[in-house]
XYZ file of C-alpha atoms in Angstrom:
709
model
C 126.134 100.414 116.804
C 129.463 102.028 117.720
C 129.931 105.611 116.431
C 132.405 106.217 113.629
C 134.562 109.336 113.339
C 133.808 109.815 109.653
C 130.010 109.429 109.817
C 127.454 112.085 110.776
C 126.233 111.746 114.375
C 122.553 112.237 115.177
C 120.426 112.479 118.298
C 116.654 112.101 118.527
C 114.489 114.206 120.840
C 111.072 112.723 121.612
C 108.432 113.154 124.300
C 105.567 110.768 123.676
C 104.813 107.429 122.100
C 107.687 107.889 119.658
C 106.360 106.105 116.554
C 108.400 108.354 114.252
C 111.375 107.937 116.561
C 110.931 104.159 116.328
C 111.017 104.301 112.524
C 114.165 106.404 112.641
C 115.794 104.052 115.134
C 114.962 101.093 112.876
C 116.428 102.907 109.856
C 119.684 103.690 111.668
C 119.914 100.114 112.969
C 119.265 98.604 109.533
C 121.845 100.836 107.867
C 119.197 102.506 105.701
C 120.519 105.745 107.172
C 124.329 105.406 106.934
C 125.079 107.498 110.005
C 125.402 107.047 113.769
C 122.543 107.506 116.211
C 124.386 108.424 119.406
C 121.505 109.352 121.720
C 117.760 109.285 122.217
C 116.792 112.012 124.671
C 113.436 112.906 126.191
C 111.855 115.220 128.725
C 109.406 112.465 129.737
C 110.643 109.693 132.066
C 107.757 107.474 130.930
C 108.246 107.940 127.193
C 107.853 104.597 125.342
C 110.692 105.606 123.028
C 113.148 104.851 125.855
C 112.207 101.177 125.685
C 112.533 101.158 121.900
C 116.002 102.700 122.078
C 117.052 100.336 124.844
C 116.014 97.360 122.739
C 118.444 98.537 120.057
C 121.243 99.288 122.528
C 121.134 103.041 121.861
C 122.138 105.366 124.732
C 119.240 107.288 126.285
C 118.884 110.335 128.479
C 115.980 111.830 130.422
C 116.105 115.575 131.088
C 112.932 116.273 133.029
C 111.418 119.730 132.843
C 111.670 121.571 136.164
C 109.719 124.718 135.322
C 112.509 126.768 133.770
C 112.914 126.504 130.005
C 116.354 128.098 130.101
C 117.701 125.675 132.693
C 116.052 122.719 130.988
C 117.567 123.610 127.611
C 120.982 124.197 129.204
C 120.953 120.696 130.703
C 119.689 119.183 127.419
C 122.486 120.926 125.504
C 125.037 119.498 127.929
C 123.662 115.970 127.423
C 123.722 116.324 123.639
C 127.254 117.741 123.682
C 128.527 114.901 125.869
C 127.039 112.374 123.433
C 128.860 114.029 120.528
C 125.662 114.739 118.574
C 126.043 116.913 115.472
C 122.466 116.950 114.180
C 119.090 116.730 115.930
C 115.911 114.990 114.827
C 112.716 116.072 116.552
C 110.155 113.273 116.717
C 107.194 114.372 118.769
C 109.290 116.559 121.072
C 106.608 118.590 122.770
C 108.587 121.696 123.654
C 109.177 124.978 121.836
C 112.912 125.486 121.444
C 114.312 128.795 122.634
C 116.558 131.132 120.690
C 119.651 130.036 122.635
C 119.039 126.390 121.823
C 118.485 127.134 118.132
C 121.640 129.239 117.953
C 123.624 126.262 119.214
C 122.338 124.118 116.305
C 122.063 126.463 113.296
C 120.564 124.624 110.330
C 121.106 121.277 112.053
C 117.678 120.477 113.514
C 115.053 118.568 111.517
C 111.385 118.260 112.437
C 108.331 116.679 110.839
C 104.918 118.357 110.718
C 101.575 116.745 109.726
C 100.614 119.110 106.902
C 101.905 120.297 103.566
C 103.679 123.404 104.781
C 103.406 126.347 104.514
C 99.717 125.441 104.842
C 98.373 124.568 108.319
C 101.371 125.255 110.565
C 100.992 124.827 114.314
C 98.844 122.546 116.438
C 96.011 120.226 115.348
C 97.050 120.382 111.692
C 95.218 117.173 110.585
C 91.951 118.298 112.171
C 92.245 121.730 110.552
C 92.943 120.138 107.183
C 89.843 117.975 107.586
C 87.691 120.953 108.575
C 88.998 122.927 105.590
C 87.882 120.157 103.237
C 91.244 119.633 101.538
C 91.389 116.790 99.038
C 95.131 116.200 99.469
C 96.895 116.160 102.827
C 100.331 115.120 103.944
C 103.417 115.835 106.017
C 106.575 117.923 105.756
C 110.141 117.400 106.951
C 111.741 120.802 107.461
C 114.634 122.567 109.125
C 113.747 124.232 112.401
C 114.095 128.005 112.662
C 112.726 130.619 115.044
C 109.224 130.572 113.578
C 106.337 128.135 113.852
C 106.935 125.370 111.302
C 108.467 127.973 109.019
C 111.914 126.555 108.237
C 113.053 125.474 104.760
C 111.318 122.343 103.481
C 113.433 119.254 102.886
C 110.809 116.685 101.867
C 107.035 116.339 101.608
C 104.676 113.396 101.182
C 101.027 113.404 100.129
C 97.891 111.278 100.437
C 94.388 111.688 99.084
C 91.804 112.436 101.770
C 89.024 109.870 102.116
C 85.543 111.251 102.502
C 84.526 109.136 105.492
C 87.646 108.899 107.657
C 87.161 111.958 109.868
C 89.914 114.051 111.475
C 91.230 111.231 113.672
C 91.393 108.800 110.758
C 93.167 111.398 108.631
C 95.665 112.093 111.415
C 96.407 108.395 111.738
C 96.922 107.964 108.001
C 99.209 110.992 107.790
C 101.296 109.487 110.582
C 101.457 105.900 109.336
C 101.318 106.376 105.555
C 103.348 109.565 105.178
C 105.411 110.507 108.239
C 106.750 107.012 108.870
C 107.741 106.805 105.210
C 109.313 110.195 104.517
C 111.170 111.005 107.736
C 113.795 108.234 107.372
C 114.098 109.040 103.674
C 114.649 112.740 104.395
C 117.401 111.915 106.868
C 119.011 109.600 104.314
C 119.011 112.391 101.727
C 120.594 114.734 104.245
C 123.274 112.176 105.170
C 124.118 111.636 101.507
C 124.753 115.354 101.198
C 126.765 115.548 104.415
C 128.995 112.679 103.278
C 129.699 114.223 99.857
C 133.218 115.601 100.177
C 132.947 117.929 97.171
C 131.669 121.455 97.868
C 127.984 121.555 97.043
C 126.837 124.097 94.467
C 123.158 124.948 94.414
C 123.106 128.742 94.502
C 120.142 130.034 92.520
C 121.025 133.039 90.409
C 119.143 132.263 87.215
C 115.897 130.343 86.620
C 114.267 129.100 83.442
C 110.475 128.914 83.574
C 108.570 127.180 80.783
C 105.147 125.921 81.801
C 102.004 124.785 80.052
C 99.861 125.114 83.187
C 100.609 128.627 84.398
C 98.834 128.466 87.754
C 100.960 130.125 90.435
C 103.764 130.989 88.023
C 103.459 134.771 88.449
C 103.664 134.530 92.247
C 106.648 132.225 92.050
C 108.384 134.504 89.564
C 107.734 137.550 91.730
C 109.241 135.896 94.813
C 112.276 134.622 92.902
C 112.966 138.099 91.521
C 112.686 139.511 95.055
C 115.560 137.170 95.964
C 117.703 138.527 93.148
C 117.090 135.655 90.743
C 117.132 136.461 87.010
C 114.202 134.897 85.123
C 114.260 133.431 81.628
C 110.972 132.234 80.148
C 109.598 130.832 76.907
C 106.761 132.321 74.808
C 103.484 132.169 76.691
C 105.156 131.900 80.079
C 107.203 135.048 79.413
C 104.035 136.878 78.415
C 102.239 135.763 81.598
C 105.105 136.963 83.784
C 105.432 140.274 81.920
C 101.689 140.914 82.171
C 102.001 140.416 85.943
C 104.778 142.996 86.103
C 107.521 140.435 86.771
C 110.860 141.228 85.064
C 111.680 138.443 82.615
C 114.071 137.739 79.739
C 112.481 135.884 76.782
C 114.229 132.692 75.694
C 114.877 134.073 72.210
C 116.974 136.856 73.738
C 119.247 134.167 75.181
C 119.343 131.880 72.135
C 119.393 134.597 69.497
C 116.864 132.486 67.588
C 113.105 133.063 67.336
C 110.506 130.387 67.946
C 109.875 128.391 64.785
C 107.417 125.803 63.503
C 104.531 127.350 65.383
C 106.275 126.995 68.730
C 107.511 123.435 68.235
C 111.090 124.678 68.658
C 111.761 127.190 71.434
C 114.157 125.903 74.061
C 116.032 123.265 72.031
C 119.247 125.265 71.794
C 122.819 124.959 73.194
C 122.455 128.271 75.006
C 119.666 126.712 77.064
C 120.815 123.141 77.477
C 124.484 123.942 78.038
C 123.365 126.270 80.824
C 121.301 123.478 82.388
C 123.776 120.626 81.917
C 126.983 122.367 83.001
C 128.229 120.684 86.176
C 129.201 123.542 88.498
C 131.805 121.296 90.160
C 133.789 120.904 86.911
C 136.056 123.780 85.844
C 136.108 122.506 82.248
C 132.306 122.796 82.044
C 132.372 126.339 83.403
C 135.171 127.232 80.976
C 133.088 125.912 78.071
C 130.168 128.088 79.136
C 132.423 131.121 79.296
C 134.075 130.348 75.961
C 130.724 130.173 74.145
C 129.049 132.966 76.047
C 126.408 130.741 77.677
C 124.978 131.476 81.113
C 124.426 128.799 83.787
C 120.779 128.034 84.590
C 120.369 126.963 88.216
C 116.629 126.276 88.449
C 114.249 124.844 85.848
C 110.499 125.167 86.423
C 108.596 123.228 83.800
C 105.360 121.294 83.396
C 104.318 119.477 80.255
C 101.731 119.866 77.526
C 98.480 118.250 78.733
C 98.644 115.120 76.569
C 96.877 112.878 79.130
C 94.036 115.375 79.599
C 93.566 115.722 75.832
C 93.529 111.943 75.453
C 90.984 111.539 78.254
C 88.849 114.233 76.623
C 88.683 112.309 73.351
C 90.778 114.728 71.301
C 91.432 113.897 67.657
C 94.783 112.483 66.581
C 96.042 115.766 65.085
C 95.404 117.569 68.374
C 97.041 114.786 70.387
C 100.155 114.913 68.222
C 100.499 118.619 68.994
C 100.138 117.891 72.728
C 103.247 115.668 72.680
C 105.809 117.848 74.435
C 109.393 117.678 73.175
C 111.242 120.583 74.755
C 109.651 120.127 78.181
C 110.751 116.526 78.808
C 114.187 117.380 77.433
C 114.608 120.246 79.898
C 113.298 118.152 82.782
C 115.659 115.274 82.049
C 118.623 117.623 81.615
C 117.968 119.425 84.898
C 117.292 116.176 86.771
C 120.485 114.646 85.379
C 122.482 117.581 86.725
C 121.005 117.597 90.251
C 124.384 116.775 91.797
C 125.969 119.403 89.548
C 123.920 122.189 91.114
C 120.631 122.359 89.186
C 117.176 122.073 90.736
C 114.068 121.089 88.782
C 110.399 121.669 89.593
C 107.675 119.797 87.724
C 104.806 119.962 90.271
C 102.998 123.046 91.546
C 103.108 121.466 94.987
C 106.907 121.907 95.075
C 106.831 125.682 94.461
C 106.650 126.457 98.192
C 109.396 123.982 98.979
C 111.854 125.518 96.519
C 110.962 129.069 97.490
C 111.496 128.275 101.173
C 115.156 127.497 100.423
C 115.799 130.327 97.983
C 114.280 132.864 100.350
C 116.049 131.495 103.430
C 119.454 130.623 102.001
C 119.676 131.701 98.353
C 120.384 128.093 97.414
C 118.764 124.675 97.164
C 120.725 121.885 98.879
C 121.660 118.643 97.217
C 119.215 116.587 99.296
C 116.298 118.618 97.956
C 117.661 118.671 94.405
C 117.995 114.889 94.318
C 114.441 114.386 95.503
C 113.103 116.908 92.972
C 115.078 115.122 90.261
C 113.469 111.795 91.149
C 110.039 113.411 90.840
C 110.936 114.846 87.435
C 112.246 111.540 86.084
C 109.072 109.788 87.284
C 106.861 112.412 85.612
C 108.664 112.115 82.286
C 108.459 108.310 82.457
C 104.694 108.397 83.104
C 104.205 110.947 80.316
C 106.154 108.880 77.782
C 104.316 105.741 78.869
C 100.940 107.364 78.181
C 102.090 108.431 74.727
C 103.553 104.990 73.983
C 100.303 103.263 74.953
C 98.240 105.625 72.796
C 100.582 105.358 69.817
C 99.966 101.605 69.605
C 96.311 102.361 68.757
C 94.887 99.486 70.748
C 97.665 96.974 70.136
C 98.914 95.018 73.110
C 102.038 96.627 74.528
C 104.061 96.132 77.657
C 103.052 99.058 79.867
C 106.397 98.930 81.636
C 107.210 98.424 85.271
C 105.000 100.133 87.843
C 106.246 103.288 89.539
C 107.047 102.814 93.194
C 107.507 105.574 95.716
C 109.941 105.174 98.571
C 108.383 103.401 101.497
C 109.331 102.786 105.095
C 112.292 100.708 106.228
C 111.197 97.456 107.853
C 112.670 95.978 111.021
C 114.363 93.328 108.881
C 113.677 90.990 105.984
C 112.578 87.370 106.100
C 115.389 86.821 108.601
C 117.019 89.224 111.082
C 120.270 89.439 109.112
C 118.482 90.743 105.979
C 117.687 94.416 105.411
C 114.272 95.240 103.990
C 112.075 98.143 102.938
C 108.498 98.546 101.739
C 108.091 100.353 98.417
C 104.545 101.467 97.643
C 103.164 101.436 94.103
C 102.006 104.880 93.088
C 98.194 104.695 93.060
C 98.239 101.032 94.064
C 95.732 99.243 96.263
C 95.943 96.348 98.652
C 97.915 95.709 101.801
C 100.796 98.042 100.866
C 98.335 100.949 100.959
C 96.764 99.831 104.232
C 96.525 101.784 107.482
C 97.879 100.264 110.687
C 95.237 100.936 113.340
C 96.845 99.063 116.223
C 100.064 97.303 117.126
C 103.766 97.672 116.467
C 105.295 98.181 113.055
C 104.734 95.534 110.410
C 107.600 93.297 109.379
C 108.519 91.870 105.969
C 106.894 88.528 106.833
C 103.830 90.227 108.322
C 103.223 92.043 105.046
C 103.649 88.895 102.950
C 101.163 86.995 105.105
C 98.717 89.911 105.321
C 98.726 90.151 101.532
C 98.072 86.403 101.202
C 95.308 86.446 103.838
C 93.501 89.511 102.518
C 93.639 88.350 98.906
C 92.421 84.878 99.918
C 89.437 86.400 101.719
C 88.690 89.099 99.145
C 85.568 88.920 97.003
C 81.892 89.748 96.865
C 79.151 87.636 98.355
C 79.000 86.247 101.876
C 81.429 86.705 104.712
C 84.767 85.093 104.002
C 87.669 84.514 106.385
C 91.169 83.253 105.618
C 93.872 82.134 108.020
C 97.407 82.175 106.619
C 100.720 80.812 107.844
C 103.923 81.403 105.863
C 101.812 82.667 102.904
C 99.882 79.372 102.678
C 96.179 79.280 103.476
C 95.613 76.905 106.387
C 92.027 78.050 106.958
C 89.367 79.383 104.587
C 85.607 79.537 104.931
C 82.466 81.285 103.689
C 79.403 81.769 105.897
C 76.332 83.955 106.315
C 77.661 85.244 109.654
C 81.204 86.599 109.918
C 81.885 85.010 113.305
C 80.824 81.648 111.848
C 83.224 82.146 108.935
C 86.067 82.697 111.403
C 85.155 79.639 113.490
C 84.928 77.467 110.395
C 88.224 78.776 108.996
C 89.951 78.084 112.295
C 88.663 74.504 112.271
C 90.597 73.756 109.079
C 93.938 73.477 110.877
C 93.868 74.919 114.433
C 97.457 73.889 115.110
C 98.856 75.642 112.017
C 96.711 78.717 112.735
C 98.700 79.494 115.909
C 100.710 82.653 115.282
C 99.029 83.148 111.919
C 97.503 86.077 110.084
C 93.762 86.479 109.431
C 92.011 88.206 106.541
C 88.351 89.196 106.162
C 86.446 90.456 103.138
C 84.108 92.623 105.236
C 84.411 95.027 108.167
C 85.470 93.194 111.318
C 82.474 92.986 113.610
C 82.387 93.009 117.386
C 80.970 89.473 117.510
C 83.851 88.198 115.395
C 86.415 90.035 117.510
C 84.841 88.393 120.561
C 85.096 84.977 118.879
C 88.779 85.575 118.121
C 89.379 86.608 121.707
C 87.447 83.688 123.171
C 89.246 81.181 120.934
C 92.492 81.895 122.756
C 94.276 81.833 119.391
C 97.527 83.773 119.202
C 97.142 85.982 116.129
C 99.913 88.161 114.669
C 97.823 90.394 112.401
C 94.307 90.928 111.063
C 93.525 92.571 107.708
C 90.045 93.822 106.815
C 88.508 96.595 104.712
C 87.312 98.244 107.941
C 87.057 97.673 111.691
C 84.015 98.567 113.748
C 84.563 100.593 116.907
C 83.286 97.630 118.915
C 85.853 95.303 117.328
C 88.719 97.730 117.957
C 87.693 98.131 121.595
C 87.383 94.356 121.967
C 90.937 93.762 120.705
C 92.610 96.847 122.199
C 94.058 94.826 125.065
C 96.121 92.691 122.696
C 98.961 95.154 122.237
C 100.982 92.765 120.055
C 98.097 92.262 117.627
C 98.320 94.427 114.493
C 95.097 95.598 112.861
C 95.490 96.664 109.228
C 92.696 98.502 107.422
C 93.019 97.918 103.680
C 91.493 100.504 101.300
C 88.600 99.469 99.029
C 89.340 97.922 95.660
C 90.699 94.709 94.242
C 93.918 93.924 96.148
C 95.256 91.545 93.508
C 98.272 92.778 91.546
C 97.953 93.066 87.783
C 101.305 91.366 87.412
C 103.729 89.440 89.602
C 107.492 89.802 89.760
C 110.199 87.322 90.715
C 113.891 88.108 90.812
C 116.406 85.642 89.456
C 120.159 85.949 89.133
C 120.748 88.801 86.713
C 117.102 89.317 85.795
C 113.470 89.887 86.653
C 110.587 87.578 85.682
C 107.303 89.372 85.002
C 103.948 87.730 84.387
C 100.245 88.483 84.478
C 98.760 87.566 87.830
C 96.675 84.377 87.958
C 93.030 85.496 87.706
C 91.876 82.319 89.452
C 89.695 79.464 88.219
C 87.718 79.673 84.980
C 83.896 79.862 85.282
C 82.263 76.502 86.017
C 80.401 76.805 82.705
C 83.745 76.133 81.002
C 84.484 73.029 83.062
C 83.993 69.493 81.787
C 82.678 66.483 83.707
C 84.649 63.459 82.480
C 83.285 60.633 84.672
C 80.102 58.612 84.323
C 78.872 60.049 87.573
C 77.972 63.743 87.032
C 78.392 66.727 89.350
C 75.192 68.399 90.537
C 75.000 72.216 90.915
C 75.760 72.128 94.648
C 78.825 69.969 94.060
C 80.014 72.311 91.298
C 79.681 75.267 93.684
C 81.783 73.430 96.254
C 84.338 72.547 93.561
C 84.547 76.238 92.650
C 85.341 77.088 96.276
C 87.897 74.278 96.398
C 89.672 75.437 93.240
C 89.873 78.999 94.526
C 91.351 77.621 97.742
C 93.973 75.422 96.081
C 95.020 78.231 93.705
C 96.188 80.164 96.786
C 98.623 77.445 97.899
C 102.237 76.825 96.954
C 102.692 74.070 94.390
C 102.421 71.133 94.379
C 99.123 71.723 96.148
C 96.027 69.694 96.977
C 93.181 70.666 99.293
C 90.000 69.146 100.730
C 86.845 71.219 101.266
C 83.231 70.777 102.253
C 80.543 73.214 103.322
C 82.596 76.090 101.845
C 85.299 75.351 104.405
C 88.898 74.292 103.901
C 89.285 70.996 105.759
C 92.863 70.125 104.919
C 95.702 71.170 102.628
C 98.990 69.833 101.366
C 101.183 72.563 99.886
C 104.720 72.936 98.598
C 105.250 69.199 98.241
C 107.580 67.717 95.639
C 105.100 64.995 94.591
C 101.368 65.307 94.081
C 100.495 62.093 95.854
C 102.355 63.323 98.946
C 100.372 66.575 98.784
C 97.200 64.479 98.531
C 98.120 62.341 101.534
C 98.912 65.395 103.669
C 95.640 67.143 102.737
C 93.648 64.020 103.597
C 95.544 63.546 106.857
C 94.777 67.143 107.855
C 91.111 66.728 106.908
C 90.729 63.482 108.851
C 87.093 62.318 109.117
C 85.966 65.523 107.370
C 87.284 64.073 104.094
C 84.318 61.721 103.863
C 81.916 63.087 101.247
C 84.165 66.108 100.574
C 85.735 67.592 97.427
C 89.438 67.257 96.639
C 91.053 69.900 94.404
C 94.476 69.905 92.772
C 96.344 72.895 91.327
C 97.846 70.723 88.563
C 97.015 67.504 86.753
C 97.467 64.049 88.275
C 100.358 62.303 86.497
C 99.150 58.894 87.775
C 95.991 57.450 89.278
C 97.590 56.949 92.723
C 96.209 60.200 94.179
C 92.571 59.470 93.329
C 92.879 55.943 94.741
C 94.230 57.364 98.021
C 91.403 59.925 97.989
C 88.746 57.261 97.493
C 89.990 55.287 100.490
C 89.609 58.444 102.630
C 85.994 58.869 101.461
C 86.380 61.740 98.987
C 83.262 62.075 96.806
C 84.530 64.293 93.987
C 87.772 65.505 92.465
C 88.395 68.717 90.507
C 91.640 69.317 88.640
C 92.976 71.050 85.504
C 93.623 67.916 83.441
C 96.184 67.747 80.673
C 98.190 64.680 81.631
C 98.930 62.039 79.023
C 97.422 59.610 81.548
C 94.169 61.526 82.019
C 92.269 58.553 80.627
C 93.778 56.244 83.260
C 92.918 58.705 86.055
C 89.334 59.069 84.809
C 88.980 55.301 84.514
C 90.117 54.922 88.126
C 87.477 57.466 89.216
C 84.760 55.545 87.378
C 85.975 52.339 88.970
C 85.866 53.921 92.441
C 82.586 55.804 91.947
C 84.118 59.292 92.138
C 83.037 62.408 90.271
C 85.814 64.120 88.337
C 85.670 67.525 86.667
C 88.422 69.085 84.538
C 88.771 72.884 84.611
C 91.299 73.243 81.800
C 93.276 75.835 83.801
C 96.360 75.091 85.909
C 97.233 77.159 89.006
C 100.904 76.606 89.780
C 102.277 79.023 92.360
C 106.012 79.061 93.047
């Protein structure tokens, strides 16, 4: 990573374990942050971040503290200057920076703090948030100034607080789910602004406020006016501000037109939208404003009519129609469109403090912040329109659109080292993407794919279930009354393939199971479970390369699956799994008893998890052998039987698709298979059934195929 003269140059200061520093280093190395990382410096000779930087070939420096802050900072400044650093990123740097140090880097130091500033500045922020009983917590990336976590806010991220996680659990989730995600993104936003050669507008002289939910609007208006900002507001918002003693100009004074149609038309006027949409970087736009006597609007604060709340409350159609906002989404889209042209937009109350921190500190809102606010506004309008579209169909089936993803963390690399990769997290989604890493180094692209496959394979109610996955294929799966027994049985399915695999459990990992994993000597990459007991964590703590991922409650299966193809995206409903056994049909003279049907149900769930063509062998609710991803079904059958070995005798064989010929069942009979379950649907089904009758096998048709490509 050789520095370039035309790219911003950053240095990282870290003192401790450096997990945020590691994420930043990965992002620079992957090119997610298109800038140069020229130095990682620390005051701690034993800081783990030194090893992480060394692994990436990034220069490092240790400036040990000798008791004098002034001398220490002087030596640190010399090191940073020699490296050619232009901007600093604090990542767990456990020293308060003096005035002289800050003066040397005015507005060029970023830090991350584990709370939603300005709330809970200072030490022990997660614990104080927990003690205060907040329902939403998070982290803030901000510029460093002379105060305590008081600099202007660049980016914030939020999570809902779980009722049973405690202060330590909350602190860990803030770190892994928020800080690791937003810090690289904040730096990327800053770099984008630094690399923009055009002078950045963004001065806030005039703000338009038009809100349905007026909470906090008077305080925001008061603080904006104190900064010299002129306020324009529509109907009820103007009245709220005026009643609070905040100077405000009504919209109709700007447009020269009164509200009409009972308030349906207020802000839909060139005097408003020209002021929002004028790109401050274009002289022709500014000339147009001047020619028509329109004033530029630099900040738009708007939230929408409460359509979703009215719908959830069972409001009648006439009321719902009136709650469909027209002017609000139009203003939000206009302001968001013109983020690069100098306009900032605020749609969430939570962003009031962020915007005010910039206006009060600098009189302007930088491009990096404007772009992020614009993304939030576009997402809000999309969700709002989606809710209205779904309701307007009055129960008809409609495509609900693509899910909304929030920016996630950059990954070390993709499926292969030469591929860049990033995790995007579905807003409100469940499953592995929303999991919490309790132990081990950062997850990779392949880790996440395998964790998802393992956890979904193990998921479900009932007894303890364990799945072992390798390259997204299940090589071990078992149900048992005791969790440790489920693990042992799952491992027996294919011990060789299990080496270096990923394990999933459908219940909290117990100490006895952790002991069984440890005693097995199996090298395991990752374990996913809905929870981990303290005993299990302690038992596995010595395996520093083992990742433990706690997955939040709820069904981890996606509602739909997505596959990219050249020039397009394939979208389908996710496979719900096998149909109930009551819908199955026994087609051989020999019937299936209830116990055999239960085993067939397990077998079909197992084979539905495998890549097609797929065949598996099970007995005793344990996967004994599998053949997956084969080009012919008989080859998949042979491989599954070979893996099962003697365990195939008396077992069930399941296929994800029909048998095109009777060769597979004849091979199965030779191996001792007692029963076969498959979807059916081949034009030679009769020949396959006849072969089963000839060989004394039971065959059941499910009527549902489970191809997985």
